[in-house]
């Protein structure tokens, strides 16, 4: 892996290029665990899943009403009510000519019957039921295997198990599912100024907010986190922790210390104990992002500024972890919106500004900046619901221009 820095490579690395290069250098960690459904949320399917049964496994009613034979309808005559089919309690007889069965939603269709008429569309007197209005043969019946046929492919390997996927897996009766072994991610913050929330701040100190935020994002991604806490700006100590972490983790995520300041040792240590892929990107925020390897362990050095750390995690570390975990993903859904206010932008770097997007009276989307765009102001970021993708060569954006953005609300951060 070539060692590059800002001096040996004049100009900054374009985002798409750096990202593709990074993804190329990562390998998938392919080990499989079998876990009970309750522990599968947020994990990735390790193998394709085919349906072990027909879903539904029997024809059943989609309505509360009467099950009957379509051919008996038309002459206006009443049908003899011969029984009831409830969900979980099928009618065991057979519906013959001129007969019907009271049936509830989800109850098995009785033999002989092929059609359901809603109870609202029937007159019922004594044991005689008379459907009124038009009846379409086969109506309101959910046919067996209508959803999935036995053996049919349901999900591919690499599918993220969200609540919807989990429900389908449960509907197939699966107790255990094959999932990829969760990535082991070591997380740490660097900086002499950092204190844990709850501690007293000495002059010049701040609270470590990156580790808790990054930890929250990683948790939502279903990885196994080892928290190495706050590491002082001491190259010896950083080396020791990175080597220890690299010995067991698939990836290390640090924040701080990757810039060009006097106490920015992370990059220096990485160069000594591992290899750096790139570390200066044409993006804003997040220019000093470091990517590399220590042995087989991938290393992601995020900038210390909280907004930069979160944005580079999302743009670079997140897809990298997805690749390592073998996640099937189609990338962010990019939307177009109209700038409702000017956005300040200098050509030269791709700018991922934090914005607030909302539908306008005409139904189109309109976006405004979410407060300060300083990479040190996280409170504005917490207000944002989208990340604008402002192209590298673009200058100031005037109100009315079209901008590209991705929604970040409801994702994992
Ligand atoms: P650095 O990348 O170490 O030069 O840090 C850049 C800025 O981010 C400095 O203002 C740091 O105090 C701040 N910073 C670094 N790490 C953290 C952290 N874990 N939480 C909050 N702010 C941080
Ligand atoms: Mg620092």
Short mmCIF file of C-alpha atoms and ligand atoms in Angstrom, two decimals:
data_model
loop_
_atom_site.label_atom_id
_atom_site.label_comp_id
_atom_site.label_asym_id
_atom_site.label_seq_id
_atom_site.Cartn_x
_atom_site.Cartn_y
_atom_site.Cartn_z
CA UNK A 1 0.00 0.00 0.00
CA UNK A 2 1.51 3.31 -1.03
CA UNK A 3 2.18 5.77 1.73
CA UNK A 4 0.71 9.12 0.84
CA UNK A 5 0.50 12.36 2.71
CA UNK A 6 -0.42 15.91 1.92
CA UNK A 7 3.12 16.76 0.90
CA UNK A 8 3.79 13.84 -1.42
CA UNK A 9 0.41 14.32 -3.07
CA UNK A 10 -0.33 17.90 -3.95
CA UNK A 11 -4.04 18.52 -3.98
CA UNK A 12 -6.61 16.57 -2.10
CA UNK A 13 -8.04 13.18 -2.99
CA UNK A 14 -11.53 13.40 -4.57
CA UNK A 15 -14.14 11.74 -2.41
CA UNK A 16 -15.52 9.14 -4.84
CA UNK A 17 -12.03 8.09 -5.85
CA UNK A 18 -10.77 7.73 -2.28
CA UNK A 19 -13.86 5.85 -1.24
CA UNK A 20 -13.63 3.38 -4.13
CA UNK A 21 -9.93 2.88 -3.44
CA UNK A 22 -10.60 2.23 0.24
CA UNK A 23 -13.40 -0.25 -0.48
CA UNK A 24 -11.11 -2.10 -2.89
CA UNK A 25 -8.59 -2.63 -0.15
CA UNK A 26 -11.04 -4.22 2.25
CA UNK A 27 -11.93 -7.86 2.49
CA UNK A 28 -15.06 -9.46 3.78
CA UNK A 29 -14.95 -11.18 7.15
CA UNK A 30 -16.97 -14.28 6.32
CA UNK A 31 -17.83 -16.32 9.38
CA UNK A 32 -21.30 -17.55 10.23
CA UNK A 33 -23.13 -17.70 13.55
CA UNK A 34 -26.54 -19.23 14.15
CA UNK A 35 -28.61 -17.04 16.43
CA UNK A 36 -32.17 -17.21 17.71
CA UNK A 37 -34.52 -14.73 16.05
CA UNK A 38 -34.58 -12.49 19.12
CA UNK A 39 -30.88 -11.83 18.67
CA UNK A 40 -30.91 -11.39 14.92
CA UNK A 41 -32.07 -7.77 14.78
CA UNK A 42 -29.53 -5.53 12.96
CA UNK A 43 -27.42 -8.53 11.95
CA UNK A 44 -26.73 -9.61 8.37
CA UNK A 45 -28.04 -12.83 6.88
CA UNK A 46 -25.09 -15.10 6.13
CA UNK A 47 -26.93 -17.34 3.70
CA UNK A 48 -29.89 -16.98 1.36
CA UNK A 49 -33.19 -17.91 2.96
CA UNK A 50 -35.75 -19.98 1.07
CA UNK A 51 -39.24 -20.50 2.40
CA UNK A 52 -39.63 -23.87 4.18
CA UNK A 53 -43.40 -23.68 3.67
CA UNK A 54 -46.17 -22.12 1.64
CA UNK A 55 -47.20 -18.75 3.05
CA UNK A 56 -50.03 -18.78 3.77
CA UNK A 57 -50.04 -22.54 4.09
CA UNK A 58 -53.81 -22.83 3.55
CA UNK A 59 -56.43 -20.77 1.71
CA UNK A 60 -58.14 -18.44 4.18
CA UNK A 61 -60.58 -15.61 4.36
CA UNK A 62 -59.55 -11.97 4.04
CA UNK A 63 -62.85 -10.79 5.55
CA UNK A 64 -65.42 -11.52 8.20
CA UNK A 65 -68.40 -12.91 6.30
CA UNK A 66 -69.64 -16.09 4.65
CA UNK A 67 -67.72 -18.69 2.64
CA UNK A 68 -69.70 -20.10 -0.26
CA UNK A 69 -69.56 -21.48 -3.79
CA UNK A 70 -69.47 -18.74 -6.43
CA UNK A 71 -71.66 -20.83 -8.73
CA UNK A 72 -74.50 -20.65 -6.18
CA UNK A 73 -74.75 -16.87 -6.52
CA UNK A 74 -76.94 -15.16 -9.07
CA UNK A 75 -80.44 -16.42 -8.66
CA UNK A 76 -81.01 -14.33 -5.47
CA UNK A 77 -81.77 -17.41 -3.41
CA UNK A 78 -80.65 -17.70 0.20
CA UNK A 79 -77.97 -20.18 1.29
CA UNK A 80 -78.23 -22.59 4.17
CA UNK A 81 -75.76 -21.78 6.99
CA UNK A 82 -74.11 -25.07 8.02
CA UNK A 83 -71.32 -24.04 10.39
CA UNK A 84 -68.53 -21.68 11.38
CA UNK A 85 -64.82 -21.38 10.58
CA UNK A 86 -62.81 -19.30 13.05
CA UNK A 87 -59.09 -18.48 12.93
CA UNK A 88 -57.42 -21.51 14.47
CA UNK A 89 -60.68 -23.52 14.39
CA UNK A 90 -61.40 -24.65 10.83
CA UNK A 91 -64.81 -25.95 9.78
CA UNK A 92 -64.31 -29.63 9.17
CA UNK A 93 -67.23 -30.34 6.86
CA UNK A 94 -67.79 -29.53 3.23
CA UNK A 95 -69.83 -26.72 1.69
CA UNK A 96 -72.26 -28.25 -0.77
CA UNK A 97 -74.62 -26.67 -3.32
CA UNK A 98 -76.85 -24.02 -1.71
CA UNK A 99 -74.81 -23.94 1.49
CA UNK A 100 -72.46 -21.49 3.23
CA UNK A 101 -70.26 -21.25 6.33
CA UNK A 102 -69.80 -18.28 8.63
CA UNK A 103 -66.11 -17.37 8.39
CA UNK A 104 -63.78 -14.92 10.12
CA UNK A 105 -60.63 -13.20 8.84
CA UNK A 106 -57.70 -15.63 8.76
CA UNK A 107 -59.92 -18.70 9.16
CA UNK A 108 -59.35 -21.62 6.78
CA UNK A 109 -61.62 -21.78 3.75
CA UNK A 110 -63.87 -24.82 4.13
CA UNK A 111 -63.72 -27.52 1.50
CA UNK A 112 -66.08 -26.82 -1.38
CA UNK A 113 -66.18 -23.04 -0.84
CA UNK A 114 -64.22 -20.73 -3.14
CA UNK A 115 -65.55 -17.25 -2.41
CA UNK A 116 -66.22 -15.01 0.61
CA UNK A 117 -68.94 -12.39 0.86
CA UNK A 118 -68.47 -9.72 3.54
CA UNK A 119 -71.03 -9.88 6.30
CA UNK A 120 -71.99 -6.25 5.56
CA UNK A 121 -73.16 -7.42 2.11
CA UNK A 122 -75.39 -10.24 3.35
CA UNK A 123 -78.82 -10.51 4.88
CA UNK A 124 -79.04 -13.24 7.47
CA UNK A 125 -82.33 -14.58 8.83
CA UNK A 126 -82.65 -17.72 10.88
CA UNK A 127 -80.23 -20.07 9.16
CA UNK A 128 -80.53 -18.52 5.72
CA UNK A 129 -77.93 -16.12 4.34
CA UNK A 130 -78.68 -14.03 1.25
CA UNK A 131 -75.80 -12.19 -0.40
CA UNK A 132 -76.83 -8.85 -1.89
CA UNK A 133 -74.98 -6.96 -4.56
CA UNK A 134 -72.40 -8.22 -7.05
CA UNK A 135 -70.05 -11.06 -6.12
CA UNK A 136 -66.79 -11.77 -7.97
CA UNK A 137 -65.92 -15.49 -7.94
CA UNK A 138 -62.90 -16.09 -5.66
CA UNK A 139 -63.21 -12.73 -3.92
CA UNK A 140 -61.78 -12.12 -0.44
CA UNK A 141 -59.85 -15.39 -0.41
CA UNK A 142 -56.12 -15.42 0.33
CA UNK A 143 -54.88 -18.39 -1.66
CA UNK A 144 -52.29 -20.82 -0.26
CA UNK A 145 -48.72 -19.80 -1.25
CA UNK A 146 -50.02 -16.44 -2.47
CA UNK A 147 -47.27 -14.69 -0.47
CA UNK A 148 -44.46 -17.26 -0.78
CA UNK A 149 -44.31 -20.75 -2.20
CA UNK A 150 -42.35 -23.50 -0.43
CA UNK A 151 -38.75 -23.39 -1.65
CA UNK A 152 -39.07 -19.88 -3.04
CA UNK A 153 -36.09 -17.56 -2.44
CA UNK A 154 -37.03 -14.97 0.17
CA UNK A 155 -33.86 -13.07 1.09
CA UNK A 156 -30.33 -13.05 -0.26
CA UNK A 157 -27.16 -13.32 1.82
CA UNK A 158 -26.00 -9.99 3.19
CA UNK A 159 -29.51 -8.71 3.87
CA UNK A 160 -29.72 -6.49 6.92
CA UNK A 161 -32.25 -7.95 9.35
CA UNK A 162 -34.52 -5.05 10.22
CA UNK A 163 -37.90 -5.30 11.92
CA UNK A 164 -39.62 -6.07 8.61
CA UNK A 165 -37.19 -8.81 7.63
CA UNK A 166 -37.41 -10.22 11.14
CA UNK A 167 -41.20 -10.47 10.87
CA UNK A 168 -40.95 -12.38 7.60
CA UNK A 169 -38.36 -14.77 9.09
CA UNK A 170 -40.72 -15.38 12.01
CA UNK A 171 -43.63 -15.99 9.60
CA UNK A 172 -41.56 -18.79 8.05
CA UNK A 173 -41.33 -20.47 11.44
CA UNK A 174 -37.55 -20.11 11.64
CA UNK A 175 -36.22 -20.29 15.16
CA UNK A 176 -32.58 -19.72 14.33
CA UNK A 177 -31.07 -17.80 11.45
CA UNK A 178 -27.56 -17.86 9.98
CA UNK A 179 -25.98 -14.45 10.46
CA UNK A 180 -22.54 -13.13 9.71
CA UNK A 181 -20.36 -13.01 12.76
CA UNK A 182 -20.67 -9.37 13.94
CA UNK A 183 -17.61 -7.28 13.14
CA UNK A 184 -15.39 -6.62 16.13
CA UNK A 185 -14.79 -2.91 16.26
CA UNK A 186 -12.39 -1.21 18.66
CA UNK A 187 -13.41 2.35 19.48
CA UNK A 188 -11.31 5.02 21.12
CA UNK A 189 -10.91 8.77 21.42
CA UNK A 190 -7.60 10.57 21.53
CA UNK A 191 -6.88 13.89 23.19
CA UNK A 192 -5.40 15.27 26.42
CA UNK A 193 -8.34 17.67 26.63
CA UNK A 194 -11.00 14.95 26.80
CA UNK A 195 -12.98 14.06 29.90
CA UNK A 196 -15.76 11.56 30.43
CA UNK A 197 -19.21 13.05 30.94
CA UNK A 198 -19.68 13.39 34.71
CA UNK A 199 -16.04 14.31 35.36
CA UNK A 200 -14.96 17.81 36.31
CA UNK A 201 -13.46 19.88 33.52
CA UNK A 202 -10.07 21.47 34.16
CA UNK A 203 -9.28 24.64 32.20
CA UNK A 204 -8.99 23.75 28.51
CA UNK A 205 -10.89 20.47 28.85
CA UNK A 206 -13.98 19.34 26.95
CA UNK A 207 -16.20 16.31 27.20
CA UNK A 208 -15.60 13.37 24.90
CA UNK A 209 -18.72 13.39 22.76
CA UNK A 210 -17.40 11.50 19.76
CA UNK A 211 -17.05 8.13 21.40
CA UNK A 212 -20.60 8.06 22.72
CA UNK A 213 -22.02 9.20 19.36
CA UNK A 214 -19.90 6.82 17.29
CA UNK A 215 -20.68 4.03 19.74
CA UNK A 216 -24.39 4.69 19.26
CA UNK A 217 -24.04 4.49 15.48
CA UNK A 218 -22.00 1.30 15.70
CA UNK A 219 -24.55 -0.26 18.04
CA UNK A 220 -27.27 0.39 15.49
CA UNK A 221 -25.09 -1.37 12.92
CA UNK A 222 -25.02 -4.50 15.03
CA UNK A 223 -21.24 -4.64 15.51
CA UNK A 224 -19.47 -5.87 18.63
CA UNK A 225 -17.77 -2.85 20.18
CA UNK A 226 -14.72 -2.88 22.43
CA UNK A 227 -14.42 0.51 24.08
CA UNK A 228 -10.82 1.53 24.74
CA UNK A 229 -11.89 4.86 26.24
CA UNK A 230 -9.92 8.08 26.05
CA UNK A 231 -6.25 7.76 25.10
CA UNK A 232 -3.89 10.60 25.97
CA UNK A 233 -1.83 12.35 23.28
CA UNK A 234 1.15 10.16 23.98
CA UNK A 235 2.60 8.22 21.04
CA UNK A 236 3.79 5.37 23.29
CA UNK A 237 0.36 4.88 24.78
CA UNK A 238 -1.38 5.21 21.40
CA UNK A 239 0.96 2.59 19.91
CA UNK A 240 0.31 0.20 22.77
CA UNK A 241 -3.47 0.53 22.48
CA UNK A 242 -3.54 0.31 18.68
CA UNK A 243 -1.45 -2.87 18.70
CA UNK A 244 -3.58 -4.42 21.41
CA UNK A 245 -6.79 -3.50 19.62
CA UNK A 246 -5.50 -4.67 16.22
CA UNK A 247 -4.72 -8.10 17.66
CA UNK A 248 -8.39 -8.91 18.15
CA UNK A 249 -10.51 -6.42 16.25
CA UNK A 250 -11.56 -6.44 12.60
CA UNK A 251 -11.51 -2.65 12.60
CA UNK A 252 -10.33 0.20 14.79
CA UNK A 253 -12.12 3.52 14.84
CA UNK A 254 -10.40 6.46 16.47
CA UNK A 255 -11.23 10.13 16.58
CA UNK A 256 -8.78 13.01 16.88
CA UNK A 257 -5.08 13.24 16.28
CA UNK A 258 -5.09 12.75 12.50
CA UNK A 259 -4.55 16.39 11.56
CA UNK A 260 -1.26 18.25 11.31
CA UNK A 261 -1.16 19.70 14.84
CA UNK A 262 1.75 19.24 17.24
CA UNK A 263 -0.08 16.62 19.30
CA UNK A 264 -1.60 14.70 16.38
CA UNK A 265 0.13 11.38 16.89
CA UNK A 266 -2.42 8.90 15.62
CA UNK A 267 -1.32 9.12 12.01
CA UNK A 268 2.33 9.02 12.98
CA UNK A 269 1.84 5.88 15.07
CA UNK A 270 -0.21 4.26 12.31
CA UNK A 271 2.65 4.86 9.91
CA UNK A 272 5.00 3.08 12.35
CA UNK A 273 2.88 0.06 13.21
CA UNK A 274 0.80 -0.27 10.05
CA UNK A 275 0.13 1.27 6.69
CA UNK A 276 -1.75 4.40 5.68
CA UNK A 277 -3.91 4.32 2.56
CA UNK A 278 -4.80 8.00 2.33
CA UNK A 279 -5.49 10.74 4.73
CA UNK A 280 -6.30 14.01 2.99
CA UNK A 281 -9.60 14.14 1.21
CA UNK A 282 -11.29 16.80 -0.89
CA UNK A 283 -14.28 16.86 1.42
CA UNK A 284 -15.71 19.23 3.95
CA UNK A 285 -16.07 18.50 6.77
CA UNK A 286 -13.53 15.76 7.31
CA UNK A 287 -10.46 16.59 5.25
CA UNK A 288 -7.98 14.79 7.57
CA UNK A 289 -9.52 11.30 7.46
CA UNK A 290 -7.01 8.49 7.82
CA UNK A 291 -7.52 5.01 6.46
CA UNK A 292 -5.10 2.15 6.74
CA UNK A 293 -4.36 -1.27 8.16
CA UNK A 294 -2.52 -2.63 11.16
CA UNK A 295 -1.85 -6.19 10.08
CA UNK A 296 -5.27 -7.49 8.95
CA UNK A 297 -7.15 -4.99 11.07
CA UNK A 298 -8.64 -2.04 9.18
CA UNK A 299 -8.05 1.37 10.66
CA UNK A 300 -10.31 4.42 10.36
CA UNK A 301 -8.93 7.59 11.89
CA UNK A 302 -11.71 10.12 12.07
CA UNK A 303 -11.04 13.81 12.64
CA UNK A 304 -11.65 15.09 16.17
CA UNK A 305 -14.19 17.77 15.38
CA UNK A 306 -17.51 16.18 16.27
CA UNK A 307 -19.31 17.03 13.03
CA UNK A 308 -16.33 15.83 10.96
CA UNK A 309 -16.14 12.63 12.96
CA UNK A 310 -19.83 11.83 12.46
CA UNK A 311 -19.88 12.80 8.78
CA UNK A 312 -16.72 10.86 7.87
CA UNK A 313 -18.01 7.90 9.82
CA UNK A 314 -21.16 7.97 7.73
CA UNK A 315 -19.48 8.63 4.38
CA UNK A 316 -16.43 6.39 4.72
CA UNK A 317 -16.28 4.15 7.78
CA UNK A 318 -19.89 3.03 7.45
CA UNK A 319 -19.59 1.76 3.83
CA UNK A 320 -16.24 0.22 4.73
CA UNK A 321 -17.79 -1.72 7.59
CA UNK A 322 -20.64 -2.70 5.28
CA UNK A 323 -18.15 -4.12 2.78
CA UNK A 324 -16.23 -5.97 5.51
CA UNK A 325 -19.43 -7.40 6.91
CA UNK A 326 -20.66 -8.41 3.44
CA UNK A 327 -23.75 -6.24 3.64
CA UNK A 328 -25.84 -5.97 0.50
CA UNK A 329 -26.53 -2.29 0.16
CA UNK A 330 -27.40 0.01 -2.64
CA UNK A 331 -25.91 3.15 -1.09
CA UNK A 332 -27.78 6.19 0.08
CA UNK A 333 -30.98 7.25 -1.61
CA UNK A 334 -30.13 10.64 -3.10
CA UNK A 335 -32.96 13.14 -3.49
CA UNK A 336 -33.18 16.47 -5.27
CA UNK A 337 -34.48 19.54 -3.48
CA UNK A 338 -34.66 23.26 -4.09
CA UNK A 339 -32.42 25.50 -2.01
CA UNK A 340 -34.78 27.83 -0.16
CA UNK A 341 -31.87 29.94 1.04
CA UNK A 342 -28.35 30.48 -0.29
CA UNK A 343 -25.72 27.92 0.81
CA UNK A 344 -22.17 29.22 1.09
CA UNK A 345 -19.73 26.95 -0.69
CA UNK A 346 -16.15 27.28 -1.92
CA UNK A 347 -15.13 25.23 -4.97
CA UNK A 348 -12.40 22.66 -4.36
CA UNK A 349 -13.92 20.22 -1.90
CA UNK A 350 -17.13 18.24 -1.86
CA UNK A 351 -19.19 19.77 0.90
CA UNK A 352 -21.55 17.66 2.98
CA UNK A 353 -23.54 20.43 4.59
CA UNK A 354 -26.11 19.67 7.21
CA UNK A 355 -29.59 20.74 6.20
CA UNK A 356 -33.24 20.65 7.01
CA UNK A 357 -35.46 19.45 4.18
CA UNK A 358 -39.23 19.64 4.14
CA UNK A 359 -42.02 19.36 1.59
CA UNK A 360 -43.26 22.70 0.28
CA UNK A 361 -46.83 23.76 -0.52
CA UNK A 362 -46.46 22.52 -4.13
CA UNK A 363 -45.23 19.11 -2.93
CA UNK A 364 -41.61 19.64 -3.98
CA UNK A 365 -38.78 19.41 -1.45
CA UNK A 366 -37.10 22.54 -0.13
CA UNK A 367 -33.86 22.64 1.88
CA UNK A 368 -32.25 25.18 4.20
CA UNK A 369 -28.93 24.97 6.07
CA UNK A 370 -29.27 23.55 9.60
CA UNK A 371 -27.68 26.41 11.53
CA UNK A 372 -23.93 26.81 11.70
CA UNK A 373 -21.90 24.75 9.23
CA UNK A 374 -18.83 24.84 11.47
CA UNK A 375 -17.49 21.35 12.00
CA UNK A 376 -17.16 22.12 15.71
CA UNK A 377 -20.85 22.94 16.18
CA UNK A 378 -22.62 19.67 16.78
CA UNK A 379 -25.86 21.14 18.13
CA UNK A 380 -26.76 22.37 14.62
CA UNK A 381 -26.09 18.90 13.30
CA UNK A 382 -28.52 17.40 15.78
CA UNK A 383 -31.22 19.65 14.27
CA UNK A 384 -30.46 18.50 10.74
CA UNK A 385 -32.47 15.83 8.95
CA UNK A 386 -30.37 15.64 5.81
CA UNK A 387 -26.86 15.82 4.46
CA UNK A 388 -26.40 17.86 1.30
CA UNK A 389 -23.98 16.54 -1.29
CA UNK A 390 -22.60 19.76 -2.79
CA UNK A 391 -20.34 18.92 -5.71
CA UNK A 392 -16.58 19.50 -5.46
CA UNK A 393 -16.39 22.18 -8.17
CA UNK A 394 -19.55 23.97 -7.16
CA UNK A 395 -19.44 27.49 -5.71
CA UNK A 396 -22.09 29.33 -3.69
CA UNK A 397 -25.57 27.92 -4.11
CA UNK A 398 -28.22 30.56 -4.75
CA UNK A 399 -31.78 30.24 -3.49
CA UNK A 400 -33.82 28.39 -6.10
CA UNK A 401 -31.00 26.15 -7.32
CA UNK A 402 -31.35 22.37 -7.16
CA UNK A 403 -29.28 20.51 -4.56
CA UNK A 404 -28.72 16.79 -3.98
CA UNK A 405 -29.18 15.42 -0.50
CA UNK A 406 -29.68 12.26 1.52
CA UNK A 407 -31.96 11.91 4.52
CA UNK A 408 -30.23 11.08 7.78
CA UNK A 409 -33.20 11.02 10.13
CA UNK A 410 -34.34 7.55 11.00
CA UNK A 411 -31.11 6.01 9.78
CA UNK A 412 -28.68 4.78 12.38
CA UNK A 413 -27.45 8.19 13.65
P1 LIG B 1 -7.94 16.87 16.64
O1 LIG B 1 -8.47 16.17 15.43
O2 LIG B 1 -7.41 15.98 17.68
O3 LIG B 1 -6.98 17.95 16.24
O4 LIG B 1 -9.19 17.61 17.29
C1 LIG B 1 -9.90 18.60 16.56
C2 LIG B 1 -10.96 19.22 17.45
O5 LIG B 1 -11.90 18.24 17.87
C3 LIG B 1 -10.40 19.82 18.73
O6 LIG B 1 -11.15 21.00 19.02
C4 LIG B 1 -10.68 18.75 19.76
O7 LIG B 1 -10.78 19.25 21.08
C5 LIG B 1 -12.00 18.20 19.28
N1 LIG B 1 -12.16 16.81 19.70
C6 LIG B 1 -11.24 15.84 19.53
N2 LIG B 1 -11.70 14.68 20.00
C7 LIG B 1 -12.95 14.92 20.48
C8 LIG B 1 -13.94 14.11 21.09
N3 LIG B 1 -13.72 12.82 21.32
N4 LIG B 1 -15.10 14.69 21.45
C9 LIG B 1 -15.30 16.00 21.21
N5 LIG B 1 -14.42 16.80 20.63
C10 LIG B 1 -13.24 16.29 20.27
MG1 LIG B 2 -6.38 16.05 19.42
#
